PDB file of C-alpha atoms and ligand atoms in Angstrom:
ATOM      1  CA  MET A 335     -60.963   7.007 -24.747  1.00 46.00           C
ATOM      2  CA  THR A 336     -63.460   5.616 -27.108  1.00 49.00           C
ATOM      3  CA  SER A 337     -62.105   4.031 -30.411  1.00 51.00           C
ATOM      4  CA  SER A 338     -63.357   6.899 -32.605  1.00 57.00           C
ATOM      5  CA  SER A 339     -61.849   9.703 -30.465  1.00 76.00           C
ATOM      6  CA  ARG A 340     -58.637   7.849 -29.840  1.00 89.00           C
ATOM      7  CA  PRO A 341     -55.783   9.916 -31.199  1.00 93.00           C
ATOM      8  CA  HIS A 342     -54.012   7.930 -33.950  1.00 97.00           C
ATOM      9  CA  LEU A 343     -50.327   7.853 -33.898  1.00 98.00           C
ATOM     10  CA  VAL A 344     -48.619   6.418 -37.072  1.00 98.00           C
ATOM     11  CA  VAL A 345     -44.929   5.640 -36.509  1.00 98.00           C
ATOM     12  CA  LEU A 346     -42.635   4.927 -39.515  1.00 98.00           C
ATOM     13  CA  THR A 347     -39.419   3.118 -38.149  1.00 98.00           C
ATOM     14  CA  GLY A 348     -36.106   2.151 -39.691  1.00 98.00           C
ATOM     15  CA  ALA A 349     -32.952   0.378 -38.547  1.00 98.00           C
ATOM     16  CA  GLY A 350     -32.112   3.278 -36.168  1.00 98.00           C
ATOM     17  CA  ILE A 351     -34.834   2.298 -33.768  1.00 98.00           C
ATOM     18  CA  SER A 352     -33.264  -1.073 -33.329  1.00 98.00           C
ATOM     19  CA  ALA A 353     -29.553   0.247 -33.171  1.00 98.00           C
ATOM     20  CA  GLU A 354     -29.683   0.614 -29.348  1.00 98.00           C
ATOM     21  CA  SER A 355     -30.858  -3.018 -29.261  1.00 98.00           C
ATOM     22  CA  GLY A 356     -27.572  -3.995 -30.927  1.00 97.00           C
ATOM     23  CA  ILE A 357     -28.818  -4.554 -34.372  1.00 96.00           C
ATOM     24  CA  LYS A 358     -26.609  -2.976 -37.070  1.00 94.00           C
ATOM     25  CA  THR A 359     -28.024  -0.284 -39.243  1.00 94.00           C
ATOM     26  CA  PHE A 360     -27.342  -0.205 -43.017  1.00 93.00           C
ATOM     27  CA  ARG A 361     -25.734   3.030 -44.059  1.00 91.00           C
ATOM     28  CA  ALA A 362     -23.569   4.127 -41.087  1.00 88.00           C
ATOM     29  CA  SER A 363     -19.791   3.900 -41.360  1.00 87.00           C
ATOM     30  CA  ASP A 364     -19.820   0.467 -39.602  1.00 88.00           C
ATOM     31  CA  GLY A 365     -23.186  -0.541 -41.337  1.00 90.00           C
ATOM     32  CA  LEU A 366     -24.196  -3.777 -42.848  1.00 90.00           C
ATOM     33  CA  TRP A 367     -23.717  -2.404 -46.376  1.00 89.00           C
ATOM     34  CA  GLU A 368     -19.984  -1.616 -45.443  1.00 89.00           C
ATOM     35  CA  GLU A 369     -19.549  -5.390 -44.708  1.00 89.00           C
ATOM     36  CA  TYR A 370     -21.489  -6.891 -47.615  1.00 91.00           C
ATOM     37  CA  ARG A 371     -22.328  -5.757 -51.035  1.00 94.00           C
ATOM     38  CA  VAL A 372     -26.170  -5.477 -51.478  1.00 94.00           C
ATOM     39  CA  GLN A 373     -25.848  -7.269 -54.868  1.00 96.00           C
ATOM     40  CA  ASP A 374     -24.263 -10.236 -53.339  1.00 96.00           C
ATOM     41  CA  VAL A 375     -26.785 -10.895 -50.529  1.00 97.00           C
ATOM     42  CA  ALA A 376     -29.970  -8.878 -50.955  1.00 97.00           C
ATOM     43  CA  THR A 377     -31.243  -9.287 -54.519  1.00 98.00           C
ATOM     44  CA  PRO A 378     -33.164 -12.138 -56.314  1.00 98.00           C
ATOM     45  CA  GLU A 379     -30.150 -12.488 -58.703  1.00 98.00           C
ATOM     46  CA  ALA A 380     -27.884 -13.050 -55.719  1.00 98.00           C
ATOM     47  CA  PHE A 381     -30.178 -15.863 -54.393  1.00 98.00           C
ATOM     48  CA  ASN A 382     -30.160 -17.524 -57.776  1.00 97.00           C
ATOM     49  CA  ARG A 383     -26.384 -17.238 -58.110  1.00 97.00           C
ATOM     50  CA  ASP A 384     -25.353 -18.294 -54.665  1.00 97.00           C
ATOM     51  CA  PRO A 385     -28.288 -19.265 -52.511  1.00 97.00           C
ATOM     52  CA  GLU A 386     -26.044 -20.631 -49.776  1.00 96.00           C
ATOM     53  CA  LEU A 387     -24.276 -17.172 -49.272  1.00 96.00           C
ATOM     54  CA  VAL A 388     -27.683 -15.509 -49.099  1.00 97.00           C
ATOM     55  CA  LEU A 389     -29.089 -18.013 -46.696  1.00 97.00           C
ATOM     56  CA  ARG A 390     -26.023 -17.781 -44.501  1.00 96.00           C
ATOM     57  CA  PHE A 391     -26.263 -13.911 -44.465  1.00 96.00           C
ATOM     58  CA  TYR A 392     -29.840 -13.981 -43.282  1.00 97.00           C
ATOM     59  CA  ASP A 393     -29.089 -16.849 -40.678  1.00 96.00           C
ATOM     60  CA  GLN A 394     -26.463 -14.562 -39.101  1.00 94.00           C
ATOM     61  CA  ARG A 395     -28.816 -11.528 -39.079  1.00 96.00           C
ATOM     62  CA  ARG A 396     -31.598 -13.844 -37.724  1.00 97.00           C
ATOM     63  CA  ALA A 397     -29.379 -15.002 -34.923  1.00 96.00           C
ATOM     64  CA  GLN A 398     -28.562 -11.289 -34.059  1.00 95.00           C
ATOM     65  CA  VAL A 399     -32.264 -10.498 -33.955  1.00 98.00           C
ATOM     66  CA  ARG A 400     -33.016 -13.363 -31.630  1.00 98.00           C
ATOM     67  CA  ARG A 401     -30.169 -12.183 -29.171  1.00 97.00           C
ATOM     68  CA  ALA A 402     -31.546  -8.626 -29.226  1.00 98.00           C
ATOM     69  CA  ARG A 403     -34.062  -7.216 -26.829  1.00 98.00           C
ATOM     70  CA  PRO A 404     -36.667  -4.386 -27.440  1.00 98.00           C
ATOM     71  CA  ASN A 405     -35.185  -1.043 -26.099  1.00 98.00           C
ATOM     72  CA  ALA A 406     -36.890   1.974 -24.454  1.00 98.00           C
ATOM     73  CA  ALA A 407     -38.147   3.307 -27.789  1.00 98.00           C
ATOM     74  CA  HIS A 408     -40.024   0.099 -28.747  1.00 98.00           C
ATOM     75  CA  ARG A 409     -41.315  -0.190 -25.098  1.00 98.00           C
ATOM     76  CA  ALA A 410     -42.542   3.513 -25.016  1.00 98.00           C
ATOM     77  CA  LEU A 411     -44.627   2.924 -28.238  1.00 98.00           C
ATOM     78  CA  ALA A 412     -46.244  -0.144 -26.644  1.00 98.00           C
ATOM     79  CA  ASP A 413     -46.933   1.702 -23.405  1.00 98.00           C
ATOM     80  CA  LEU A 414     -48.757   4.424 -25.400  1.00 98.00           C
ATOM     81  CA  GLU A 415     -50.974   1.836 -26.919  1.00 97.00           C
ATOM     82  CA  ARG A 416     -51.674   0.344 -23.617  1.00 97.00           C
ATOM     83  CA  ASP A 417     -52.697   3.866 -22.455  1.00 96.00           C
ATOM     84  CA  GLY A 418     -55.510   3.822 -25.117  1.00 96.00           C
ATOM     85  CA  PHE A 419     -53.862   5.668 -28.044  1.00 97.00           C
ATOM     86  CA  ARG A 420     -54.208   3.934 -31.512  1.00 98.00           C
ATOM     87  CA  VAL A 421     -50.709   3.285 -32.444  1.00 98.00           C
ATOM     88  CA  SER A 422     -49.990   1.901 -35.965  1.00 98.00           C
ATOM     89  CA  ILE A 423     -46.472   0.999 -36.641  1.00 98.00           C
ATOM     90  CA  VAL A 424     -45.132   0.800 -40.278  1.00 98.00           C
ATOM     91  CA  THR A 425     -41.610  -0.546 -40.063  1.00 98.00           C
ATOM     92  CA  GLN A 426     -38.875  -1.086 -42.666  1.00 98.00           C
ATOM     93  CA  ASN A 427     -37.283  -3.399 -40.148  1.00 98.00           C
ATOM     94  CA  ILE A 428     -37.513  -7.200 -40.580  1.00 98.00           C
ATOM     95  CA  ASP A 429     -36.835  -7.800 -36.722  1.00 98.00           C
ATOM     96  CA  ASP A 430     -39.679  -8.460 -34.294  1.00 98.00           C
ATOM     97  CA  LEU A 431     -38.695  -6.041 -31.614  1.00 98.00           C
ATOM     98  CA  HIS A 432     -41.885  -3.988 -31.985  1.00 98.00           C
ATOM     99  CA  GLU A 433     -43.868  -7.119 -31.376  1.00 98.00           C
ATOM    100  CA  ARG A 434     -41.766  -8.361 -28.569  1.00 98.00           C
ATOM    101  CA  ALA A 435     -42.162  -4.911 -26.821  1.00 98.00           C
ATOM    102  CA  GLY A 436     -45.969  -5.416 -26.995  1.00 98.00           C
ATOM    103  CA  SER A 437     -47.039  -3.314 -30.130  1.00 98.00           C
ATOM    104  CA  ARG A 438     -50.003  -5.145 -31.754  1.00 98.00           C
ATOM    105  CA  ASP A 439     -50.390  -3.156 -35.085  1.00 98.00           C
ATOM    106  CA  VAL A 440     -47.138  -3.700 -36.993  1.00 98.00           C
ATOM    107  CA  LEU A 441     -46.832  -3.684 -40.698  1.00 98.00           C
ATOM    108  CA  HIS A 442     -43.456  -5.034 -42.013  1.00 98.00           C
ATOM    109  CA  LEU A 443     -42.988  -3.004 -45.346  1.00 98.00           C
ATOM    110  CA  HIS A 444     -39.767  -5.033 -46.128  1.00 98.00           C
ATOM    111  CA  GLY A 445     -40.818  -8.450 -44.684  1.00 98.00           C
ATOM    112  CA  GLU A 446     -39.873 -10.423 -41.532  1.00 98.00           C
ATOM    113  CA  ILE A 447     -36.611 -12.282 -40.978  1.00 98.00           C
ATOM    114  CA  LEU A 448     -38.328 -14.805 -38.735  1.00 98.00           C
ATOM    115  CA  MET A 449     -40.568 -16.021 -41.551  1.00 98.00           C
ATOM    116  CA  ALA A 450     -39.527 -18.201 -44.527  1.00 98.00           C
ATOM    117  CA  ARG A 451     -41.440 -18.212 -47.752  1.00 98.00           C
ATOM    118  CA  SER A 452     -41.772 -20.347 -50.964  1.00 98.00           C
ATOM    119  CA  SER A 453     -39.514 -19.110 -53.709  1.00 97.00           C
ATOM    120  CA  VAL A 454     -42.305 -19.870 -56.244  1.00 97.00           C
ATOM    121  CA  ASP A 455     -45.422 -18.830 -54.396  1.00 97.00           C
ATOM    122  CA  PRO A 456     -45.194 -15.913 -51.886  1.00 96.00           C
ATOM    123  CA  ARG A 457     -48.506 -16.995 -50.289  1.00 97.00           C
ATOM    124  CA  LEU A 458     -46.786 -20.080 -48.761  1.00 98.00           C
ATOM    125  CA  ARG A 459     -45.122 -18.600 -45.620  1.00 98.00           C
ATOM    126  CA  TYR A 460     -43.728 -20.539 -42.715  1.00 98.00           C
ATOM    127  CA  PRO A 461     -42.729 -19.243 -39.181  1.00 98.00           C
ATOM    128  CA  LEU A 462     -39.081 -19.820 -38.178  1.00 97.00           C
ATOM    129  CA  PRO A 463     -39.360 -20.217 -34.325  1.00 93.00           C
ATOM    130  CA  ARG A 464     -35.772 -21.519 -34.176  1.00 94.00           C
ATOM    131  CA  GLY A 465     -32.916 -22.177 -36.602  1.00 94.00           C
ATOM    132  CA  GLY A 466     -32.558 -20.922 -40.144  1.00 96.00           C
ATOM    133  CA  ILE A 467     -33.141 -21.893 -43.788  1.00 98.00           C
ATOM    134  CA  LYS A 468     -30.877 -24.373 -45.368  1.00 97.00           C
ATOM    135  CA  LEU A 469     -30.419 -25.495 -48.940  1.00 97.00           C
ATOM    136  CA  GLY A 470     -32.959 -28.302 -49.442  1.00 97.00           C
ATOM    137  CA  ASP A 471     -35.693 -26.822 -47.086  1.00 98.00           C
ATOM    138  CA  VAL A 472     -38.603 -26.710 -49.393  1.00 98.00           C
ATOM    139  CA  CYS A 473     -42.208 -25.358 -49.410  1.00 98.00           C
ATOM    140  CA  ASP A 474     -45.360 -27.527 -49.942  1.00 98.00           C
ATOM    141  CA  LYS A 475     -44.854 -27.205 -53.702  1.00 98.00           C
ATOM    142  CA  GLY A 476     -41.318 -28.570 -53.383  1.00 98.00           C
ATOM    143  CA  SER A 477     -39.503 -25.226 -54.119  1.00 97.00           C
ATOM    144  CA  GLN A 478     -36.600 -23.912 -52.071  1.00 98.00           C
ATOM    145  CA  LEU A 479     -37.544 -21.786 -49.052  1.00 98.00           C
ATOM    146  CA  ARG A 480     -36.129 -18.236 -48.888  1.00 98.00           C
ATOM    147  CA  PRO A 481     -36.164 -15.366 -46.249  1.00 98.00           C
ATOM    148  CA  ASP A 482     -39.616 -13.654 -46.268  1.00 98.00           C
ATOM    149  CA  VAL A 483     -38.086 -10.299 -46.959  1.00 98.00           C
ATOM    150  CA  VAL A 484     -38.316  -7.725 -49.863  1.00 98.00           C
ATOM    151  CA  TRP A 485     -34.918  -7.717 -51.727  1.00 98.00           C
ATOM    152  CA  PHE A 486     -33.637  -4.817 -53.808  1.00 97.00           C
ATOM    153  CA  GLY A 487     -35.399  -4.831 -57.138  1.00 97.00           C
ATOM    154  CA  GLU A 488     -38.555  -6.572 -55.811  1.00 98.00           C
ATOM    155  CA  SER A 489     -41.881  -4.983 -55.359  1.00 97.00           C
ATOM    156  CA  VAL A 490     -43.132  -3.907 -51.964  1.00 98.00           C
ATOM    157  CA  PRO A 491     -46.459  -5.638 -51.700  1.00 97.00           C
ATOM    158  CA  ARG A 492     -47.502  -3.850 -48.460  1.00 98.00           C
ATOM    159  CA  TYR A 493     -46.897  -0.366 -49.734  1.00 98.00           C
ATOM    160  CA  ALA A 494     -50.461   0.454 -50.565  1.00 98.00           C
ATOM    161  CA  ASP A 495     -51.724  -0.627 -47.091  1.00 98.00           C
ATOM    162  CA  ALA A 496     -48.965   1.401 -45.573  1.00 98.00           C
ATOM    163  CA  CYS A 497     -50.158   4.497 -47.500  1.00 98.00           C
ATOM    164  CA  ASP A 498     -53.753   3.902 -46.257  1.00 98.00           C
ATOM    165  CA  ILE A 499     -52.493   3.853 -42.676  1.00 98.00           C
ATOM    166  CA  VAL A 500     -50.306   6.977 -42.992  1.00 98.00           C
ATOM    167  CA  ALA A 501     -53.329   8.751 -44.680  1.00 98.00           C
ATOM    168  CA  GLU A 502     -55.183   8.323 -41.272  1.00 97.00           C
ATOM    169  CA  ALA A 503     -52.376   9.702 -39.034  1.00 98.00           C
ATOM    170  CA  ASP A 504     -53.236  12.434 -36.563  1.00 97.00           C
ATOM    171  CA  LEU A 505     -49.553  12.652 -36.052  1.00 98.00           C
ATOM    172  CA  LEU A 506     -46.598  10.862 -38.026  1.00 98.00           C
ATOM    173  CA  LEU A 507     -43.610   9.942 -35.965  1.00 98.00           C
ATOM    174  CA  VAL A 508     -40.543   8.946 -38.042  1.00 98.00           C
ATOM    175  CA  VAL A 509     -37.741   7.161 -36.133  1.00 98.00           C
ATOM    176  CA  GLY A 510     -34.344   5.988 -37.246  1.00 98.00           C
ATOM    177  CA  THR A 511     -34.438   5.940 -41.025  1.00 98.00           C
ATOM    178  CA  SER A 512     -32.245   7.640 -43.424  1.00 97.00           C
ATOM    179  CA  LEU A 513     -35.123   7.950 -45.805  1.00 97.00           C
ATOM    180  CA  ALA A 514     -32.858   6.735 -48.440  1.00 95.00           C
ATOM    181  CA  VAL A 515     -35.048   3.785 -49.814  1.00 95.00           C
ATOM    182  CA  MET A 516     -38.170   4.179 -51.945  1.00 96.00           C
ATOM    183  CA  PRO A 517     -41.004   3.691 -51.764  1.00 96.00           C
ATOM    184  CA  ALA A 518     -40.708   3.773 -47.931  1.00 96.00           C
ATOM    185  CA  ALA A 519     -39.470   7.383 -47.876  1.00 96.00           C
ATOM    186  CA  LEU A 520     -42.481   8.491 -50.006  1.00 97.00           C
ATOM    187  CA  LEU A 521     -44.852   7.595 -47.122  1.00 98.00           C
ATOM    188  CA  LEU A 522     -44.134  10.994 -45.541  1.00 97.00           C
ATOM    189  CA  GLU A 523     -45.989  12.493 -48.479  1.00 97.00           C
ATOM    190  CA  GLN A 524     -49.085  10.453 -47.728  1.00 98.00           C
ATOM    191  CA  ALA A 525     -49.806  12.223 -44.439  1.00 97.00           C
ATOM    192  CA  PRO A 526     -52.683  14.654 -44.391  1.00 97.00           C
ATOM    193  CA  LEU A 527     -51.682  18.343 -44.833  1.00 95.00           C
ATOM    194  CA  GLU A 528     -52.766  19.055 -41.184  1.00 95.00           C
ATOM    195  CA  THR A 529     -50.796  16.118 -39.794  1.00 96.00           C
ATOM    196  CA  ASP A 530     -47.632  17.131 -37.897  1.00 96.00           C
ATOM    197  CA  ILE A 531     -44.576  15.063 -38.662  1.00 97.00           C
ATOM    198  CA  VAL A 532     -41.589  14.634 -36.313  1.00 97.00           C
ATOM    199  CA  LEU A 533     -38.381  12.847 -37.037  1.00 97.00           C
ATOM    200  CA  VAL A 534     -36.328  11.305 -34.168  1.00 98.00           C
ATOM    201  CA  ASP A 535     -32.697  10.525 -35.314  1.00 98.00           C
ATOM    202  CA  PRO A 536     -29.288  11.770 -34.134  1.00 97.00           C
ATOM    203  CA  GLN A 537     -28.895  13.101 -37.790  1.00 97.00           C
ATOM    204  CA  ALA A 538     -32.393  14.703 -37.809  1.00 96.00           C
ATOM    205  CA  GLY A 539     -30.879  18.072 -38.389  1.00 95.00           C
ATOM    206  CA  SER A 540     -29.632  17.015 -41.839  1.00 95.00           C
ATOM    207  CA  LEU A 541     -32.236  14.461 -42.772  1.00 96.00           C
ATOM    208  CA  ALA A 542     -35.556  16.019 -41.875  1.00 95.00           C
ATOM    209  CA  PRO A 543     -37.364  17.292 -44.985  1.00 94.00           C
ATOM    210  CA  PRO A 544     -38.757  20.878 -44.826  1.00 93.00           C
ATOM    211  CA  GLY A 545     -41.824  21.095 -42.591  1.00 93.00           C
ATOM    212  CA  VAL A 546     -40.737  18.041 -40.559  1.00 95.00           C
ATOM    213  CA  ALA A 547     -39.952  18.713 -36.791  1.00 96.00           C
ATOM    214  CA  ARG A 548     -36.738  17.185 -35.630  1.00 95.00           C
ATOM    215  CA  VAL A 549     -35.488  15.677 -32.448  1.00 96.00           C
ATOM    216  CA  SER A 550     -31.866  15.199 -32.874  1.00 96.00           C
ATOM    217  CA  ARG A 551     -31.398  12.374 -30.314  1.00 96.00           C
ATOM    218  CA  PRO A 552     -31.175   8.628 -30.159  1.00 98.00           C
ATOM    219  CA  ALA A 553     -34.566   6.816 -30.405  1.00 98.00           C
ATOM    220  CA  GLY A 554     -34.032   5.402 -26.867  1.00 98.00           C
ATOM    221  CA  GLU A 555     -34.175   8.934 -25.501  1.00 97.00           C
ATOM    222  CA  GLY A 556     -36.326  11.021 -27.938  1.00 97.00           C
ATOM    223  CA  VAL A 557     -39.192   8.597 -28.386  1.00 98.00           C
ATOM    224  CA  PRO A 558     -39.834   7.881 -24.582  1.00 98.00           C
ATOM    225  CA  GLU A 559     -39.619  11.778 -23.973  1.00 96.00           C
ATOM    226  CA  LEU A 560     -42.267  12.504 -26.606  1.00 97.00           C
ATOM    227  CA  VAL A 561     -44.450   9.608 -25.318  1.00 98.00           C
ATOM    228  CA  ARG A 562     -44.247  11.004 -21.782  1.00 97.00           C
ATOM    229  CA  HIS A 563     -45.732  14.300 -23.019  1.00 96.00           C
ATOM    230  CA  TRP A 564     -48.455  12.375 -25.028  1.00 97.00           C
ATOM    231  CA  ARG A 565     -49.445  10.046 -22.089  1.00 96.00           C
ATOM    232  CA  ARG A 566     -49.515  12.926 -19.585  1.00 96.00           C
ATOM    233  CA  GLU A 567     -51.822  15.056 -21.749  1.00 94.00           C
ATOM    234  CA  GLY A 568     -53.841  12.217 -23.315  1.00 95.00           C
ATOM    235  CA  ARG A 569     -53.380  13.747 -26.706  1.00 94.00           C
ATOM    236  CA  LEU A 570     -50.871  13.946 -29.582  1.00 96.00           C
ATOM    237  CA  TRP A 571     -49.097  17.264 -29.925  1.00 91.00           C
ATOM    238  CA  LEU A 572     -45.590  18.485 -30.642  1.00 90.00           C
ATOM    239  CA  PRO A 573     -43.944  19.694 -27.508  1.00 85.00           C
ATOM    240  CA  GLU A 574     -41.001  22.102 -27.641  1.00 75.00           C
ATOM    241  CA  LEU A 575     -38.497  19.495 -26.769  1.00 68.00           C
ATOM    242  CA  ARG A 576     -35.307  20.753 -25.299  1.00 54.00           C
ATOM    243  CA  PHE A 577     -32.669  18.500 -26.850  1.00 52.00           C
ATOM    244  CA  GLY A 578     -29.474  19.786 -28.141  1.00 45.00           C
ATOM    245  CA  PRO A 579     -29.144  21.709 -31.459  1.00 45.00           C
ATOM    246  CA  SER A 580     -32.209  20.850 -33.688  1.00 44.00           C
TER     247      SER A 580
HETATM  248  N1  LIG B 781     -31.673   6.241 -32.725  1.00 70.03           N
HETATM  249  C1  LIG B 781     -32.282   6.792 -33.846  1.00 70.03           C
HETATM  250  N2  LIG B 781     -31.794   6.775 -34.988  1.00 70.03           N
HETATM  251  C2  LIG B 781     -30.551   6.183 -35.169  1.00 70.03           C
HETATM  252  C3  LIG B 781     -29.912   5.567 -34.120  1.00 70.03           C
HETATM  253  C4  LIG B 781     -30.426   5.668 -32.954  1.00 70.03           C
HETATM  254  N3  LIG B 781     -29.869   5.204 -31.817  1.00 70.03           N
HETATM  255  N4  LIG B 781     -28.643   5.115 -34.613  1.00 70.03           N
HETATM  256  C5  LIG B 781     -28.582   5.334 -35.931  1.00 70.03           C
HETATM  257  N5  LIG B 781     -29.772   6.064 -36.257  1.00 70.03           N
HETATM  258  C6  LIG B 781     -30.336   6.494 -37.632  1.00 70.03           C
HETATM  259  C7  LIG B 781     -29.173   6.920 -38.523  1.00 70.03           C
HETATM  260  O1  LIG B 781     -28.752   8.308 -38.323  1.00 70.03           O
HETATM  261  C8  LIG B 781     -29.803   6.777 -39.883  1.00 70.03           C
HETATM  262  O2  LIG B 781     -30.514   7.899 -40.255  1.00 70.03           O
HETATM  263  O3  LIG B 781     -30.891   5.452 -38.208  1.00 70.03           O
HETATM  264  C9  LIG B 781     -30.841   5.613 -39.734  1.00 70.03           C
HETATM  265  C10 LIG B 781     -30.468   4.308 -40.321  1.00 70.03           C
HETATM  266  O4  LIG B 781     -30.527   4.535 -41.772  1.00 70.03           O
HETATM  267  P1  LIG B 781     -30.286   3.220 -42.679  1.00 70.03           P
HETATM  268  O5  LIG B 781     -29.002   2.506 -42.141  1.00 70.03           O
HETATM  269  O6  LIG B 781     -30.258   3.668 -44.086  1.00 70.03           O
HETATM  270  O7  LIG B 781     -31.505   2.214 -42.474  1.00 70.03           O
HETATM  271  P2  LIG B 781     -33.024   2.425 -42.928  1.00 70.03           P
HETATM  272  O8  LIG B 781     -33.388   3.795 -43.246  1.00 70.03           O
HETATM  273  O9  LIG B 781     -33.859   1.615 -42.064  1.00 70.03           O
HETATM  274  O10 LIG B 781     -32.806   1.617 -44.297  1.00 70.03           O
HETATM  275  C11 LIG B 781     -33.991   1.450 -45.091  1.00 70.03           C
HETATM  276  O11 LIG B 781     -32.659   0.018 -46.679  1.00 70.03           O
HETATM  277  O12 LIG B 781     -31.091  -1.531 -46.982  1.00 70.03           O
HETATM  278  C12 LIG B 781     -32.501  -1.296 -46.968  1.00 70.03           C
HETATM  279  O13 LIG B 781     -34.136  -2.883 -46.483  1.00 70.03           O
HETATM  280  C13 LIG B 781     -33.135  -2.160 -45.889  1.00 70.03           C
HETATM  281  O14 LIG B 781     -35.091  -1.493 -44.650  1.00 70.03           O
HETATM  282  C14 LIG B 781     -33.771  -1.078 -44.911  1.00 70.03           C
HETATM  283  C15 LIG B 781     -33.911   0.183 -45.839  1.00 70.03           C
END
């Protein structure tokens, strides 16, 4: 396929695509927000009030990400790219499982847990190849380092870029997100009218907005099944997938 004719798949992913890799989602009954209060660990006020608690929270999640491995859904998307499809991933996840599976075009809407950043100048970012962030770890300007993630109440600097990417989708695949958080959930409205949208999520039946096709299966089954159809035909289309009740 030449670059201009290459079908362009845009994939919007959420915590559900990493669930089968052992990383907790947020709003399930055993989710992260059942264990911690957002206002204690995921807001700028929380960081100002108790930076050590926030840094410890993200150190625990960072260790979990490092122990996790990409699953069949992450790998299937990387395989599709290797087959010549243009695959742009817009993820709400702060893990690096898409990259470790081999995806090369990944936009992290809510930041990256394996990066630290200055608490006074967001342009100053530092990779965290190992270990975590401790009180007293400072940026080049001498200010305390913080996780390079978007907290509740903070702006989403990459949202405009994400809109531009979705606006060029030949097909929009949405995987493992409850569509509960703005502005990420609004990205579905940025897809061209003629672009099909399909949601892969065990709760797709209750989550999918009108007009969105649903595959009510875990990402590790639904995504590879769709990718198999697309790789076999060399094009992006919505097969009639025979998965349980839709
Ligand atoms: N395969 C596919 N989807 C799954 C799986 C799975 N194996 N397991 C769970 N899910 C689905 C759930 O049904 C749910 O719809 O994943 C979704 C997870 O929803 P949330 O926990 O709300 O996570 P997410 O949508 O990514 O949250 C968005 O909220 O807390 C903030 O910044 C955080 O990026 C996060 C944002």
